[in-house]
DNA sequence: GCCATAGTGTCTACATTGTAGACTACTATT
DNA sequence: AATAGTAGTCTACAATGTAGACACTATGGC
C-alpha cells in the first residue's frame, strides 16, 4: 500500500481541514476545485471520500439533528486522528523525496 | 488525467535526476528504495519506467556501444524536457495545495 | 397542483498508477 | 556443470483518479 497519499486525496483531506465544521460533499468539491485549480467531478470527490472513510482517515455524519431546509440532508466529514497522521506523513515523505534536490529543476534534457 | 504525478513516479523520476548518467534499472531500484525509505520491487519500477516512457517523460537506450561485461545489457534512462516540466509542475501543484496550511497539522480529531 | 431550478448525495464504469513475485538472460567463478 | 551475481521482463491484481448520469428534497412561480 502506498505510504504516500495521492495528490487528489491530499486535496480532499486538506479541504476538510480548511472547511473545518463546514465540510460536506458539495463544499468540499468547491474547495478542492480551488486547491487544485481545476474542475473536479462530484463523483470523483465522493468516491474518494468513501475510500478515505473506509481506511479510517475520515468519519462522516448526517446533518446533526437540525432540520433539513435546503434539499437533501448534508453529510458532514471530519478528519480522524489517523487522517491527520496520514496527511502529515505524506507531506514528510514528499519533503524527504525532494530533499537535496535544487528546485525548480533546470531543463537538462 | 492527474496533473500531479504520484509519489512513486516522483521517486523514480528524482532517482534519474540524482543518478544522472548512471541511471539504469537496478541502480534506479536501489536509489528509489533510499528515497522512499522502503523496499521497492523490481517489477514496480520497470512498470513505472515503461509508463513514464510511454508518456514521453523519459527516454531510454541500451548500453551505448560499449561491450557488455557483467550480465545482461543495461538500459539507461534519462529525463526528457517534458519530464523535467512534469516534475516541476507536480512539485508546484503540491506546494500550492499546502500553501496557507500550517504544518505539521495538530491532531484536531 | 405542476414545473423549473437549486443544492445535495449516489452509482456505475473505466483509465491510470502502485506493487508483488515469478521468470528469463548473460557472465564469472568454483 | 553448477552456482551466484547483476539485469531486465511479464503477468496479474489492488488502489487511486475521474467522468457523467441519476435521484432526492425543497422553494418559487405559473
mmCIF file of C-alpha atoms (C1' of nucleotides) in Angstrom:
data_model
loop_
_atom_site.group_PDB
_atom_site.id
_atom_site.type_symbol
_atom_site.label_atom_id
_atom_site.label_comp_id
_atom_site.label_asym_id
_atom_site.label_seq_id
_atom_site.Cartn_x
_atom_site.Cartn_y
_atom_site.Cartn_z
ATOM 1 C CA UNK A 1 0.000 0.000 0.000
ATOM 2 C CA UNK A 2 1.305 3.414 -0.945
ATOM 3 C CA UNK A 3 2.610 5.187 2.095
ATOM 4 C CA UNK A 4 2.166 8.478 0.302
ATOM 5 C CA UNK A 5 -1.347 9.731 -0.311
ATOM 6 C CA UNK A 6 -2.136 10.727 -3.871
ATOM 7 C CA UNK A 7 -2.485 14.360 -4.843
ATOM 8 C CA UNK A 8 -6.238 14.131 -5.096
ATOM 9 C CA UNK A 9 -6.583 12.535 -1.691
ATOM 10 C CA UNK A 10 -4.403 15.198 -0.165
ATOM 11 C CA UNK A 11 -6.524 17.885 -1.790
ATOM 12 C CA UNK A 12 -9.703 16.386 -0.365
ATOM 13 C CA UNK A 13 -8.202 15.943 3.079
ATOM 14 C CA UNK A 14 -6.804 19.460 3.135
ATOM 15 C CA UNK A 15 -10.195 20.769 2.083
ATOM 16 C CA UNK A 16 -11.640 19.176 5.207
ATOM 17 C CA UNK A 17 -9.008 20.941 7.261
ATOM 18 C CA UNK A 18 -9.789 24.310 5.734
ATOM 19 C CA UNK A 19 -13.569 23.976 5.844
ATOM 20 C CA UNK A 20 -13.461 22.657 9.390
ATOM 21 C CA UNK A 21 -17.082 22.446 10.570
ATOM 22 C CA UNK A 22 -18.477 23.304 7.183
ATOM 23 C CA UNK A 23 -17.084 20.302 5.359
ATOM 24 C CA UNK A 24 -19.751 18.396 3.461
ATOM 25 C CA UNK A 25 -19.821 16.960 -0.055
ATOM 26 C CA UNK A 26 -20.532 19.967 -2.229
ATOM 27 C CA UNK A 27 -18.493 22.450 -0.205
ATOM 28 C CA UNK A 28 -15.572 20.032 -0.367
ATOM 29 C CA UNK A 29 -15.958 19.829 -4.122
ATOM 30 C CA UNK A 30 -15.784 23.604 -4.369
ATOM 31 C CA UNK A 31 -12.799 23.862 -2.064
ATOM 32 C CA UNK A 32 -10.934 21.067 -3.839
ATOM 33 C CA UNK A 33 -11.518 22.818 -7.165
ATOM 34 C CA UNK A 34 -9.812 25.874 -5.763
ATOM 35 C CA UNK A 35 -6.940 23.899 -4.265
ATOM 36 C CA UNK A 36 -6.269 22.036 -7.479
ATOM 37 C CA UNK A 37 -7.092 24.969 -9.699
ATOM 38 C CA UNK A 38 -9.347 22.953 -11.979
ATOM 39 C CA UNK A 39 -12.811 21.430 -12.136
ATOM 40 C CA UNK A 40 -13.350 18.257 -10.153
ATOM 41 C CA UNK A 41 -16.318 15.968 -10.721
ATOM 42 C CA UNK A 42 -18.718 15.251 -7.883
ATOM 43 C CA UNK A 43 -18.273 11.530 -8.324
ATOM 44 C CA UNK A 44 -14.520 11.845 -8.019
ATOM 45 C CA UNK A 45 -14.813 13.529 -4.655
ATOM 46 C CA UNK A 46 -17.492 11.279 -3.211
ATOM 47 C CA UNK A 47 -15.668 8.153 -4.320
ATOM 48 C CA UNK A 48 -12.521 9.428 -2.673
ATOM 49 C CA UNK A 49 -14.382 10.373 0.495
ATOM 50 C CA UNK A 50 -15.824 6.863 0.688
ATOM 51 C CA UNK A 51 -12.398 5.329 0.275
ATOM 52 C CA UNK A 52 -10.823 7.577 2.860
ATOM 53 C CA UNK A 53 -13.605 6.740 5.271
ATOM 54 C CA UNK A 54 -13.143 3.030 4.589
ATOM 55 C CA UNK A 55 -9.487 3.480 5.501
ATOM 56 C CA UNK A 56 -10.454 5.272 8.682
ATOM 57 C CA UNK A 57 -8.843 8.574 7.779
ATOM 58 C CA UNK A 58 -12.097 10.491 7.974
ATOM 59 C CA UNK A 59 -15.515 9.992 9.562
ATOM 60 C CA UNK A 60 -18.914 11.290 8.488
ATOM 61 C CA UNK A 61 -22.305 12.032 9.967
ATOM 62 C CA UNK A 62 -25.548 13.372 8.575
ATOM 63 C CA UNK A 63 -26.656 16.898 9.393
ATOM 64 C CA UNK A 64 -26.736 16.833 13.201
ATOM 65 C CA UNK A 65 -30.314 16.891 14.440
ATOM 66 C CA UNK A 66 -31.111 20.227 12.894
ATOM 67 C CA UNK A 67 -33.992 20.159 10.469
ATOM 68 C CA UNK A 68 -33.124 19.866 6.831
ATOM 69 C CA UNK A 69 -34.039 23.031 4.969
ATOM 70 C CA UNK A 70 -32.339 23.154 1.649
ATOM 71 C CA UNK A 71 -32.642 19.850 -0.111
ATOM 72 C CA UNK A 72 -31.168 16.527 0.741
ATOM 73 C CA UNK A 73 -29.510 16.052 4.117
ATOM 74 C CA UNK A 74 -25.917 17.083 4.213
ATOM 75 C CA UNK A 75 -23.258 14.598 5.127
ATOM 76 C CA UNK A 76 -20.509 16.212 7.134
ATOM 77 C CA UNK A 77 -16.966 14.913 7.174
ATOM 78 C CA UNK A 78 -14.142 15.363 9.607
ATOM 79 C CA UNK A 79 -10.589 14.108 9.873
ATOM 80 C CA UNK A 80 -9.794 11.352 12.336
ATOM 81 C CA UNK A 81 -6.532 11.224 14.257
ATOM 82 C CA UNK A 82 -5.324 8.645 11.738
ATOM 83 C CA UNK A 83 -6.215 11.047 8.958
ATOM 84 C CA UNK A 84 -4.154 13.836 10.446
ATOM 85 C CA UNK A 85 -1.269 11.437 10.831
ATOM 86 C CA UNK A 86 -1.531 10.139 7.262
ATOM 87 C CA UNK A 87 -1.562 13.688 5.943
ATOM 88 C CA UNK A 88 1.484 14.685 7.955
ATOM 89 C CA UNK A 89 3.356 11.551 6.968
ATOM 90 C CA UNK A 90 2.619 12.036 3.298
ATOM 91 C CA UNK A 91 3.876 15.582 3.469
ATOM 92 C CA UNK A 92 7.002 14.477 5.280
ATOM 93 C CA UNK A 93 7.689 11.669 2.814
ATOM 94 C CA UNK A 94 7.317 14.085 -0.075
ATOM 95 C CA UNK A 95 9.670 16.558 1.576
ATOM 96 C CA UNK A 96 12.262 13.829 2.005
ATOM 97 C CA UNK A 97 11.860 12.841 -1.606
ATOM 98 C CA UNK A 98 12.820 16.309 -2.752
ATOM 99 C CA UNK A 99 15.427 16.892 -0.103
ATOM 100 C CA UNK A 100 18.818 17.648 -1.607
ATOM 101 C CA UNK A 101 17.270 18.469 -4.926
ATOM 102 C CA UNK A 102 17.542 22.033 -6.070
ATOM 103 C CA UNK A 103 14.211 23.142 -7.373
ATOM 104 C CA UNK A 104 12.875 24.077 -9.839
ATOM 105 C CA UNK A 105 14.881 21.683 -11.927
ATOM 106 C CA UNK A 106 16.786 23.047 -14.826
ATOM 107 C CA UNK A 107 15.802 21.515 -18.152
ATOM 108 C CA UNK A 108 18.781 19.248 -18.634
ATOM 109 C CA UNK A 109 17.140 17.049 -21.234
ATOM 110 C CA UNK B 1 -5.604 12.751 -16.186
ATOM 111 C CA UNK B 2 -3.943 13.577 -12.926
ATOM 112 C CA UNK B 3 -1.892 16.717 -13.272
ATOM 113 C CA UNK B 4 0.104 15.692 -10.219
ATOM 114 C CA UNK B 5 2.478 12.772 -10.536
ATOM 115 C CA UNK B 6 2.099 10.062 -7.924
ATOM 116 C CA UNK B 7 4.627 9.663 -5.151
ATOM 117 C CA UNK B 8 6.159 6.589 -6.716
ATOM 118 C CA UNK B 9 6.543 8.251 -10.088
ATOM 119 C CA UNK B 10 8.198 11.231 -8.495
ATOM 120 C CA UNK B 11 10.579 8.942 -6.633
ATOM 121 C CA UNK B 12 11.560 7.203 -9.854
ATOM 122 C CA UNK B 13 11.966 10.437 -11.743
ATOM 123 C CA UNK B 14 14.010 12.026 -8.978
ATOM 124 C CA UNK B 15 16.213 8.943 -8.911
ATOM 125 C CA UNK B 16 17.004 9.585 -12.561
ATOM 126 C CA UNK B 17 17.967 13.126 -11.669
ATOM 127 C CA UNK B 18 20.281 12.015 -8.885
ATOM 128 C CA UNK B 19 21.882 9.143 -10.772
ATOM 129 C CA UNK B 20 22.327 11.266 -13.857
ATOM 130 C CA UNK B 21 24.406 9.229 -16.311
ATOM 131 C CA UNK B 22 24.303 6.136 -14.134
ATOM 132 C CA UNK B 23 20.549 5.653 -14.251
ATOM 133 C CA UNK B 24 19.566 2.153 -15.328
ATOM 134 C CA UNK B 25 17.016 -0.308 -13.951
ATOM 135 C CA UNK B 26 18.779 -1.802 -10.966
ATOM 136 C CA UNK B 27 20.525 1.366 -9.852
ATOM 137 C CA UNK B 28 17.192 3.167 -10.033
ATOM 138 C CA UNK B 29 15.628 0.490 -7.872
ATOM 139 C CA UNK B 30 18.334 0.982 -5.265
ATOM 140 C CA UNK B 31 18.063 4.766 -5.355
ATOM 141 C CA UNK B 32 14.274 4.691 -5.164
ATOM 142 C CA UNK B 33 14.473 2.419 -2.132
ATOM 143 C CA UNK B 34 16.586 5.010 -0.400
ATOM 144 C CA UNK B 35 14.331 7.884 -1.419
ATOM 145 C CA UNK B 36 11.211 6.127 -0.202
ATOM 146 C CA UNK B 37 12.899 4.502 2.744
ATOM 147 C CA UNK B 38 11.475 1.062 1.988
ATOM 148 C CA UNK B 39 11.928 -1.897 -0.330
ATOM 149 C CA UNK B 40 10.585 -1.495 -3.822
ATOM 150 C CA UNK B 41 10.012 -4.438 -6.149
ATOM 151 C CA UNK B 42 11.816 -4.607 -9.457
ATOM 152 C CA UNK B 43 8.561 -5.043 -11.333
ATOM 153 C CA UNK B 44 7.128 -1.920 -9.753
ATOM 154 C CA UNK B 45 9.995 0.193 -11.013
ATOM 155 C CA UNK B 46 10.196 -1.269 -14.502
ATOM 156 C CA UNK B 47 6.454 -0.973 -14.981
ATOM 157 C CA UNK B 48 6.617 2.643 -13.923
ATOM 158 C CA UNK B 49 9.595 3.331 -16.176
ATOM 159 C CA UNK B 50 7.689 1.884 -19.128
ATOM 160 C CA UNK B 51 4.689 4.049 -18.380
ATOM 161 C CA UNK B 52 6.741 7.184 -17.976
ATOM 162 C CA UNK B 53 8.479 6.454 -21.247
ATOM 163 C CA UNK B 54 5.130 5.885 -22.954
ATOM 164 C CA UNK B 55 4.097 9.316 -21.728
ATOM 165 C CA UNK B 56 7.285 10.825 -23.069
ATOM 166 C CA UNK B 57 8.640 11.944 -19.721
ATOM 167 C CA UNK B 58 11.762 9.815 -20.013
ATOM 168 C CA UNK B 59 13.708 8.119 -22.809
ATOM 169 C CA UNK B 60 15.881 5.026 -22.734
ATOM 170 C CA UNK B 61 18.715 3.433 -24.661
ATOM 171 C CA UNK B 62 20.684 0.252 -24.257
ATOM 172 C CA UNK B 63 24.279 0.356 -23.027
ATOM 173 C CA UNK B 64 25.941 2.642 -25.588
ATOM 174 C CA UNK B 65 28.215 0.622 -27.826
ATOM 175 C CA UNK B 66 30.498 -0.449 -25.016
ATOM 176 C CA UNK B 67 30.829 -4.183 -24.600
ATOM 177 C CA UNK B 68 28.670 -5.805 -22.004
ATOM 178 C CA UNK B 69 30.717 -7.267 -19.202
ATOM 179 C CA UNK B 70 28.584 -8.055 -16.255
ATOM 180 C CA UNK B 71 25.422 -9.782 -17.353
ATOM 181 C CA UNK B 72 22.565 -8.587 -19.430
ATOM 182 C CA UNK B 73 22.802 -5.263 -21.266
ATOM 183 C CA UNK B 74 21.863 -2.264 -19.220
ATOM 184 C CA UNK B 75 19.080 0.009 -20.292
ATOM 185 C CA UNK B 76 19.844 3.591 -19.419
ATOM 186 C CA UNK B 77 17.149 6.169 -18.765
ATOM 187 C CA UNK B 78 17.153 9.927 -18.890
ATOM 188 C CA UNK B 79 14.607 12.653 -18.340
ATOM 189 C CA UNK B 80 13.155 14.430 -21.346
ATOM 190 C CA UNK B 81 12.297 18.124 -21.296
ATOM 191 C CA UNK B 82 8.679 17.123 -20.769
ATOM 192 C CA UNK B 83 9.764 15.017 -17.813
ATOM 193 C CA UNK B 84 11.542 17.923 -16.163
ATOM 194 C CA UNK B 85 8.486 20.052 -16.706
ATOM 195 C CA UNK B 86 6.110 17.433 -15.290
ATOM 196 C CA UNK B 87 8.262 17.057 -12.215
ATOM 197 C CA UNK B 88 8.426 20.788 -11.606
ATOM 198 C CA UNK B 89 4.715 21.195 -12.145
ATOM 199 C CA UNK B 90 3.870 18.402 -9.749
ATOM 200 C CA UNK B 91 6.059 19.940 -7.110
ATOM 201 C CA UNK B 92 4.479 23.334 -7.661
ATOM 202 C CA UNK B 93 0.951 21.949 -7.519
ATOM 203 C CA UNK B 94 1.762 20.187 -4.270
ATOM 204 C CA UNK B 95 3.231 23.352 -2.810
ATOM 205 C CA UNK B 96 0.074 25.246 -3.691
ATOM 206 C CA UNK B 97 -2.020 22.551 -2.112
ATOM 207 C CA UNK B 98 -0.310 23.030 1.213
ATOM 208 C CA UNK B 99 0.026 26.770 0.944
ATOM 209 C CA UNK B 100 -1.652 28.533 3.837
ATOM 210 C CA UNK B 101 -1.709 25.370 5.860
ATOM 211 C CA UNK B 102 0.436 25.338 8.942
ATOM 212 C CA UNK B 103 2.308 22.104 9.109
ATOM 213 C CA UNK B 104 2.605 19.642 10.728
ATOM 214 C CA UNK B 105 -1.082 19.563 11.441
ATOM 215 C CA UNK B 106 -2.195 19.378 15.002
ATOM 216 C CA UNK B 107 -4.324 16.330 15.761
ATOM 217 C CA UNK B 108 -7.688 18.025 15.979
ATOM 218 C CA UNK B 109 -9.727 14.885 15.552
ATOM 219 C "C1'" DG C 1 -51.316 21.457 -8.440
ATOM 220 C "C1'" DC C 2 -47.255 21.336 -11.609
ATOM 221 C "C1'" DC C 3 -42.878 22.523 -13.365
ATOM 222 C "C1'" DA C 4 -38.382 24.582 -13.278
ATOM 223 C "C1'" DT C 5 -34.495 25.317 -10.540
ATOM 224 C "C1'" DA C 6 -31.127 24.864 -6.963
ATOM 225 C "C1'" DG C 7 -28.450 22.292 -3.821
ATOM 226 C "C1'" DT C 8 -27.202 17.525 -2.402
ATOM 227 C "C1'" DG C 9 -25.773 12.873 -2.317
ATOM 228 C "C1'" DT C 10 -25.224 8.137 -5.050
ATOM 229 C "C1'" DC C 11 -23.866 4.709 -8.539
ATOM 230 C "C1'" DT C 12 -21.555 2.671 -12.357
ATOM 231 C "C1'" DA C 13 -17.804 2.162 -15.267
ATOM 232 C "C1'" DC C 14 -13.335 2.688 -16.733
ATOM 233 C "C1'" DA C 15 -8.418 4.686 -17.007
ATOM 234 C "C1'" DT C 16 -4.252 5.247 -14.542
ATOM 235 C "C1'" DT C 17 -0.955 4.259 -11.133
ATOM 236 C "C1'" DG C 18 1.059 1.190 -7.433
ATOM 237 C "C1'" DT C 19 3.001 -3.273 -6.389
ATOM 238 C "C1'" DA C 20 4.344 -8.146 -5.852
ATOM 239 C "C1'" DG C 21 6.534 -12.090 -7.410
ATOM 240 C "C1'" DA C 22 7.932 -15.350 -10.636
ATOM 241 C "C1'" DC C 23 10.804 -15.794 -14.599
ATOM 242 C "C1'" DT C 24 14.443 -15.221 -18.349
ATOM 243 C "C1'" DA C 25 19.372 -13.760 -19.728
ATOM 244 C "C1'" DC C 26 24.283 -13.357 -19.582
ATOM 245 C "C1'" DT C 27 28.887 -13.658 -17.086
ATOM 246 C "C1'" DA C 28 32.161 -15.012 -13.943
ATOM 247 C "C1'" DT C 29 33.562 -18.231 -10.516
ATOM 248 C "C1'" DT C 30 34.116 -22.530 -8.352
ATOM 249 C "C1'" DA D 1 28.268 -28.098 -14.923
ATOM 250 C "C1'" DA D 2 26.520 -25.820 -11.048
ATOM 251 C "C1'" DT D 3 26.050 -21.560 -8.517
ATOM 252 C "C1'" DA D 4 25.899 -16.867 -7.653
ATOM 253 C "C1'" DG D 5 25.516 -12.094 -9.061
ATOM 254 C "C1'" DT D 6 23.578 -8.487 -11.954
ATOM 255 C "C1'" DA D 7 19.991 -7.321 -15.300
ATOM 256 C "C1'" DG D 8 15.686 -6.887 -17.430
ATOM 257 C "C1'" DT D 9 10.644 -8.864 -18.473
ATOM 258 C "C1'" DC D 10 5.858 -10.410 -17.837
ATOM 259 C "C1'" DT D 11 1.536 -11.222 -15.670
ATOM 260 C "C1'" DA D 12 -1.921 -10.170 -12.578
ATOM 261 C "C1'" DC D 13 -4.244 -7.573 -9.433
ATOM 262 C "C1'" DA D 14 -5.113 -3.745 -5.954
ATOM 263 C "C1'" DA D 15 -5.618 1.130 -5.216
ATOM 264 C "C1'" DT D 16 -6.485 5.622 -6.824
ATOM 265 C "C1'" DG D 17 -8.317 9.138 -10.238
ATOM 266 C "C1'" DT D 18 -12.228 10.680 -12.829
ATOM 267 C "C1'" DA D 19 -16.368 11.363 -15.632
ATOM 268 C "C1'" DG D 20 -21.128 11.511 -16.137
ATOM 269 C "C1'" DA D 21 -25.653 10.098 -15.443
ATOM 270 C "C1'" DC D 22 -29.064 9.908 -11.862
ATOM 271 C "C1'" DA D 23 -32.068 10.507 -7.676
ATOM 272 C "C1'" DC D 24 -33.924 13.185 -3.603
ATOM 273 C "C1'" DT D 25 -35.828 17.324 -1.214
ATOM 274 C "C1'" DA D 26 -37.372 21.956 -1.028
ATOM 275 C "C1'" DT D 27 -38.620 26.527 -2.922
ATOM 276 C "C1'" DG D 28 -40.611 29.789 -6.100
ATOM 277 C "C1'" DG D 29 -43.507 30.884 -9.874
ATOM 278 C "C1'" DC D 30 -47.211 29.791 -13.240
#
